[in-house]
Tab-separated table of C-alpha atoms in Angstrom:
chain	number	residue	atom	x	y	z
Z	60	MET	CA	0.204	-0.064	0.211
Z	61	ALA	CA	1.415	3.081	-1.023
Z	62	GLU	CA	0.209	6.209	0.721
Z	63	ILE	CA	0.174	9.793	-1.583
Z	64	GLY	CA	-1.703	12.429	0.852
Z	65	LYS	CA	-5.391	12.685	1.463
Z	66	THR	CA	-4.992	9.041	-0.444
Z	67	PHE	CA	-3.732	6.292	-0.212
Z	68	VAL	CA	-3.349	3.292	-3.074
Z	69	VAL	CA	-4.538	-0.176	-2.691
Z	70	GLU	CA	-4.128	-3.336	-5.188
Z	71	LYS	CA	-7.756	-4.468	-6.087
Z	72	ILE	CA	-9.219	-7.170	-8.491
Z	73	CYS	CA	-11.510	-6.256	-11.145
Z	74	PRO	CA	-14.750	-8.481	-11.429
Z	75	ILE	CA	-14.658	-7.733	-15.767
Z	76	CYS	CA	-11.392	-8.545	-16.765
Z	77	GLU	CA	-10.185	-10.307	-13.124
Z	78	LYS	CA	-6.602	-8.672	-13.624
Z	79	LYS	CA	-4.664	-6.984	-10.689
Z	80	MET	CA	-5.778	-2.795	-10.459
Z	81	ARG	CA	-4.689	-0.267	-8.138
Z	82	VAL	CA	-7.091	2.556	-7.175
Z	83	VAL	CA	-7.225	5.139	-4.672
Z	84	LYS	CA	-8.960	5.478	-1.350
Z	85	THR	CA	-9.481	9.139	0.289
Z	86	ARG	CA	-8.694	9.430	4.454
Z	87	SER	CA	-11.888	9.302	5.951
Z	88	ARG	CA	-10.662	12.767	8.347
Z	89	ILE	CA	-11.123	16.121	6.147
Z	90	GLN	CA	-11.921	18.521	7.110
Z	91	VAL	CA	-15.371	19.850	6.310
Z	92	LEU	CA	-15.499	23.844	4.681
Z	93	SER	CA	-19.928	23.710	4.505
Z	94	ARG	CA	-22.805	21.918	2.735
Z	95	ASP	CA	-24.737	22.908	-0.046
Z	96	GLU	CA	-28.945	22.477	0.399
Z	97	ASP	CA	-28.204	20.005	-2.649
Z	98	ALA	CA	-25.928	17.647	-0.039
Z	99	CYS	CA	-22.246	18.455	-1.240
Z	100	THR	CA	-19.717	18.675	1.253
Z	101	HIS	CA	-16.949	21.345	0.427
Z	102	TYR	CA	-14.260	20.665	2.308
Z	103	GLN	CA	-10.285	22.169	2.711
Z	104	ASP	CA	-8.045	21.432	-0.161
Z	105	PHE	CA	-9.299	18.437	-1.416
Z	106	ASN	CA	-12.053	17.161	-3.613
Z	107	PRO	CA	-12.858	13.288	-2.520
Z	108	TYR	CA	-15.410	13.630	-5.284
Z	109	TYR	CA	-12.546	13.005	-7.509
Z	110	TYR	CA	-11.749	8.953	-6.520
Z	111	THR	CA	-15.311	7.535	-5.574
Z	112	VAL	CA	-15.073	6.016	-9.054
Z	113	TRP	CA	-13.152	3.357	-9.180
Z	114	VAL	CA	-11.461	3.087	-13.067
Z	115	CYS	CA	-9.882	-0.374	-13.682
Z	116	GLU	CA	-6.745	0.532	-15.788
Z	117	ASN	CA	-6.194	-2.764	-18.455
Z	118	CYS	CA	-10.134	-2.759	-19.198
Z	119	GLY	CA	-11.942	-0.430	-18.209
Z	120	PHE	CA	-14.665	-0.755	-16.121
Z	121	ALA	CA	-15.711	2.196	-13.811
Z	122	ALA	CA	-18.149	1.755	-10.537
Z	123	ASP	CA	-18.753	2.902	-7.021
Z	124	GLU	CA	-16.471	1.229	-4.912
Z	125	ASN	CA	-19.370	-1.234	-4.056
Z	126	THR	CA	-19.989	-2.178	-7.668
Z	127	PHE	CA	-16.829	-3.179	-7.318
Z	128	THR	CA	-16.839	-4.682	-3.931
Z	129	THR	CA	-19.810	-6.883	-4.690
Z	130	LYS	CA	-21.059	-9.550	-6.280
Z	131	ILE	CA	-22.832	-7.585	-10.210
Z	132	PRO	CA	-25.186	-9.975	-11.827
Z	133	ASP	CA	-23.706	-12.549	-14.632
Z	134	ARG	CA	-26.115	-10.973	-16.862
Z	135	HIS	CA	-24.564	-8.142	-17.048
Z	136	LEU	CA	-21.107	-9.038	-16.761
Z	137	ASN	CA	-21.733	-10.995	-19.198
Z	138	ILE	CA	-22.523	-7.236	-21.127
Z	139	LEU	CA	-20.119	-5.801	-20.102
Z	140	ARG	CA	-17.351	-8.829	-21.307
Z	141	ASN	CA	-18.414	-8.952	-24.546
Z	142	ILE	CA	-17.785	-5.152	-24.962
Z	143	LEU	CA	-14.545	-3.943	-22.476
Z	144	LEU	CA	-12.234	-7.590	-23.303
Z	145	THR	CA	-13.494	-7.112	-26.696
Z	146	ARG	CA	-11.470	-4.097	-27.242
Z	147	ASP	CA	-8.124	-2.953	-26.353
Z	148	ILE	CA	-9.169	-0.765	-23.644
Z	149	LYS	CA	-7.176	1.521	-21.151
Z	150	VAL	CA	-7.254	3.898	-18.731
Z	151	PRO	CA	-3.908	5.171	-17.151
Z	152	PHE	CA	-4.183	5.312	-13.672
Z	153	ALA	CA	-3.711	8.488	-11.960
Z	154	ALA	CA	-2.700	8.411	-8.293
Z	155	GLU	CA	-3.229	11.882	-7.911
Z	156	ARG	CA	-6.577	13.223	-10.722
Z	157	THR	CA	-6.923	16.083	-12.358
Z	158	ILE	CA	-10.506	17.370	-13.470
Z	159	GLU	CA	-10.235	15.381	-16.113
Z	160	ASN	CA	-9.399	12.569	-15.206
Z	161	ALA	CA	-12.492	12.467	-11.785
Z	162	ALA	CA	-14.747	13.333	-14.968
Z	163	THR	CA	-13.615	11.100	-17.622
Z	164	SER	CA	-14.093	8.047	-14.539
Z	165	PHE	CA	-18.034	9.304	-14.424
Z	166	ARG	CA	-18.744	9.291	-17.644
Z	167	LEU	CA	-17.444	5.718	-18.594
Z	168	ALA	CA	-19.408	4.785	-15.415
Z	169	LEU	CA	-22.671	6.828	-16.469
Z	170	LYS	CA	-21.823	4.724	-19.897
Z	171	TYR	CA	-21.435	1.042	-17.763
Z	172	GLN	CA	-24.562	1.636	-16.551
Z	173	ASP	CA	-26.620	2.474	-19.701
Z	174	LEU	CA	-25.179	-1.208	-21.049
Z	175	ILE	CA	-26.635	-2.571	-18.341
Z	176	ARG	CA	-30.283	-0.880	-17.910
Z	177	GLY	CA	-28.489	-0.045	-14.405
Z	178	LYS	CA	-31.121	1.613	-11.515
Z	179	ALA	CA	-31.514	5.719	-12.108
Z	180	SER	CA	-30.861	5.829	-8.504
Z	181	LYS	CA	-27.648	4.799	-9.705
Z	182	LYS	CA	-27.252	7.183	-12.504
Z	183	ALA	CA	-28.594	9.916	-10.214
Z	184	LYS	CA	-26.459	9.693	-8.405
Z	185	TYR	CA	-23.274	9.910	-10.624
Z	186	ALA	CA	-24.311	12.758	-12.237
Z	187	HIS	CA	-25.329	14.486	-8.928
Z	188	GLN	CA	-21.195	13.847	-8.010
Z	189	LEU	CA	-20.269	14.687	-11.786
Z	190	ALA	CA	-22.238	17.633	-11.062
Z	191	TRP	CA	-19.944	19.259	-8.311
Z	192	ILE	CA	-16.595	18.675	-9.326
Z	193	TYR	CA	-17.622	21.245	-11.955
Z	194	ARG	CA	-19.065	23.524	-9.354
Z	195	GLU	CA	-15.930	23.333	-7.301
Z	196	ALA	CA	-14.120	23.614	-10.575
Z	197	GLY	CA	-16.599	26.865	-11.593
Z	198	ASN	CA	-18.163	25.574	-14.688
Z	199	LYS	CA	-21.747	25.945	-14.855
Z	200	GLU	CA	-22.121	24.880	-17.858
Z	201	LEU	CA	-21.343	21.371	-17.308
Z	202	GLU	CA	-22.799	21.844	-13.780
Z	203	THR	CA	-26.694	22.694	-14.473
Z	204	GLU	CA	-25.538	19.474	-17.740
Z	205	TYR	CA	-25.097	16.920	-15.194
Z	206	LEU	CA	-27.454	19.015	-12.453
Z	207	GLN	CA	-30.297	18.656	-14.617
Z	208	LEU	CA	-29.311	15.202	-15.864
Z	209	ALA	CA	-29.073	13.960	-12.430
Z	210	VAL	CA	-32.688	15.017	-11.011
Z	211	GLU	CA	-34.092	13.663	-13.728
Z	212	TYR	CA	-33.080	10.613	-12.793
Z	213	TYR	CA	-32.870	10.633	-9.701
Z	214	GLU	CA	-37.993	11.117	-10.759
Z	215	GLN	CA	-37.200	8.171	-12.538
Z	216	ALA	CA	-36.084	6.414	-9.300
Z	217	LEU	CA	-38.624	7.507	-7.347
Z	218	ALA	CA	-41.667	6.321	-10.021
Z	219	THR	CA	-39.797	3.091	-10.217
Z	220	GLU	CA	-37.755	1.976	-7.594
Z	221	HIS	CA	-38.802	0.802	-4.320
Z	222	PHE	CA	-36.559	2.366	-1.900
Z	223	PRO	CA	-33.871	2.853	0.811
Z	224	ALA	CA	-31.868	2.703	-2.065
Z	225	GLU	CA	-28.018	3.672	-2.751
Z	226	ALA	CA	-28.562	4.588	0.726
Z	227	LEU	CA	-31.519	7.600	0.674
Z	228	THR	CA	-35.333	7.516	1.417
Z	229	ASP	CA	-37.244	8.289	-0.678
Z	230	ASN	CA	-38.356	11.387	0.778
Z	231	ALA	CA	-34.398	12.443	0.464
Z	232	VAL	CA	-35.343	11.628	-3.424
Z	233	ILE	CA	-37.916	14.075	-3.239
Z	234	TYR	CA	-35.835	16.906	-0.706
Z	235	LEU	CA	-32.551	16.176	-3.524
Z	236	ILE	CA	-35.280	16.857	-6.502
Z	237	ALA	CA	-36.199	19.613	-4.802
Z	238	ALA	CA	-33.027	21.403	-4.305
Z	239	ILE	CA	-32.257	20.273	-7.143
Z	240	TYR	CA	-34.005	22.598	-9.597
Z	241	ARG	CA	-33.541	25.594	-6.802
Z	242	ARG	CA	-30.529	25.216	-7.924
Z	243	LEU	CA	-31.793	25.433	-11.066
Z	244	GLY	CA	-33.229	28.288	-11.067
Z	245	GLU	CA	-36.789	26.175	-11.406
Z	246	GLU	CA	-38.655	26.927	-8.692
Z	247	LYS	CA	-41.775	26.138	-9.801
Z	248	LYS	CA	-41.073	22.509	-9.967
Z	249	ALA	CA	-39.168	22.437	-6.738
Z	250	THR	CA	-41.617	24.134	-4.612
Z	251	PRO	CA	-44.996	20.881	-5.262
Z	252	TYR	CA	-41.593	18.458	-3.709
Z	253	LEU	CA	-41.064	20.371	-0.546
Z	254	SER	CA	-45.013	21.339	-0.149
Z	255	LYS	CA	-45.462	16.900	-0.341
Z	256	LEU	CA	-42.616	16.992	2.661
Z	257	ILE	CA	-43.440	19.342	4.771
Z	258	SER	CA	-47.353	18.461	5.076
Z	259	ASP	CA	-46.712	15.127	5.912
Z	260	GLN	CA	-46.311	15.484	9.747
Z	261	SER	CA	-45.682	11.762	10.280
Z	262	ILE	CA	-41.309	12.637	7.994
Z	263	ARG	CA	-41.332	15.505	11.288
Z	264	SER	CA	-41.037	12.818	13.187
Z	265	SER	CA	-39.098	9.789	11.170
Z	266	GLU	CA	-37.336	11.562	9.447
Z	267	PRO	CA	-36.739	15.325	11.125
Z	268	ARG	CA	-33.643	16.436	9.727
Z	269	ILE	CA	-35.539	15.755	5.894
Z	270	TYR	CA	-37.909	18.043	6.890
Z	271	ASP	CA	-36.342	20.410	8.678
Z	272	LYS	CA	-33.875	20.873	5.334
Z	273	ALA	CA	-37.477	21.166	3.308
Z	274	ARG	CA	-38.873	23.981	5.676
Z	275	ASP	CA	-36.164	25.838	5.788
Z	276	LEU	CA	-35.227	25.241	1.976
Z	277	TRP	CA	-38.506	26.078	1.331
Z	278	GLY	CA	-38.357	29.875	3.675
Z	279	ASP	CA	-35.514	30.273	1.076
Z	280	ILE	CA	-37.863	30.347	-1.705
Z	281	ARG	CA	-40.422	32.768	-0.113
Z	282	ALA	CA	-37.884	34.974	0.777
Z	283	ALA	CA	-36.283	34.730	-2.924
Z	284	ARG	CA	-39.300	35.533	-4.477
Z	285	LYS	CA	-40.488	37.997	-1.143
Z	286	LYS	CA	-37.665	40.105	-2.198
Z	287	LEU	CA	-38.033	39.764	-6.065
Z	288	GLY	CA	-42.184	41.178	-5.401
Z	289	LYS	CA	-43.821	38.306	-6.536
């Protein structure tokens, strides 16, 4: 195991090509500076989201750690192996990722999820975190593009999946949809989701953190409207 600042490199076995690969993991203690309303966390002099997606340097498979370390369904393995093992796809290993390295890893992960018709909640997570990377980089155009993609996937997930999934409850997904729409400047789309949360008193007791965040966001939207005279 090699250490590199706030990260360290370990070897794993790729579930697709079954060869040794190097991955970069981040240390647990990283100073948090702030959090945005859509759950994006800003850290001191470091962005751990750069390393969320692992990429096999041998075959190019890309996914989050959980996908690499749990059994992939055989039907998905067959699809991915038929594509990746029949082509000479190699992704250079980067112990210290640039924004380009990070963005490539997320785009690959999204591509492979499309190929296996993966869950919308997984695609939403990838698109959302890629938007966060572009946010920190100050690339508003690409941040907006991936926020729009993320909210589409979150809405699809809400309609087609059973929660909890991807560590999210259905109420957490409802809140994220509202928060993303707010960041996109589409408050009219955000308000029905927030209204659903704050009008349900059972959420206040079962998920008080979600309830409070929804109430705060609703208050921010109302204050902004009042300031604009709407």
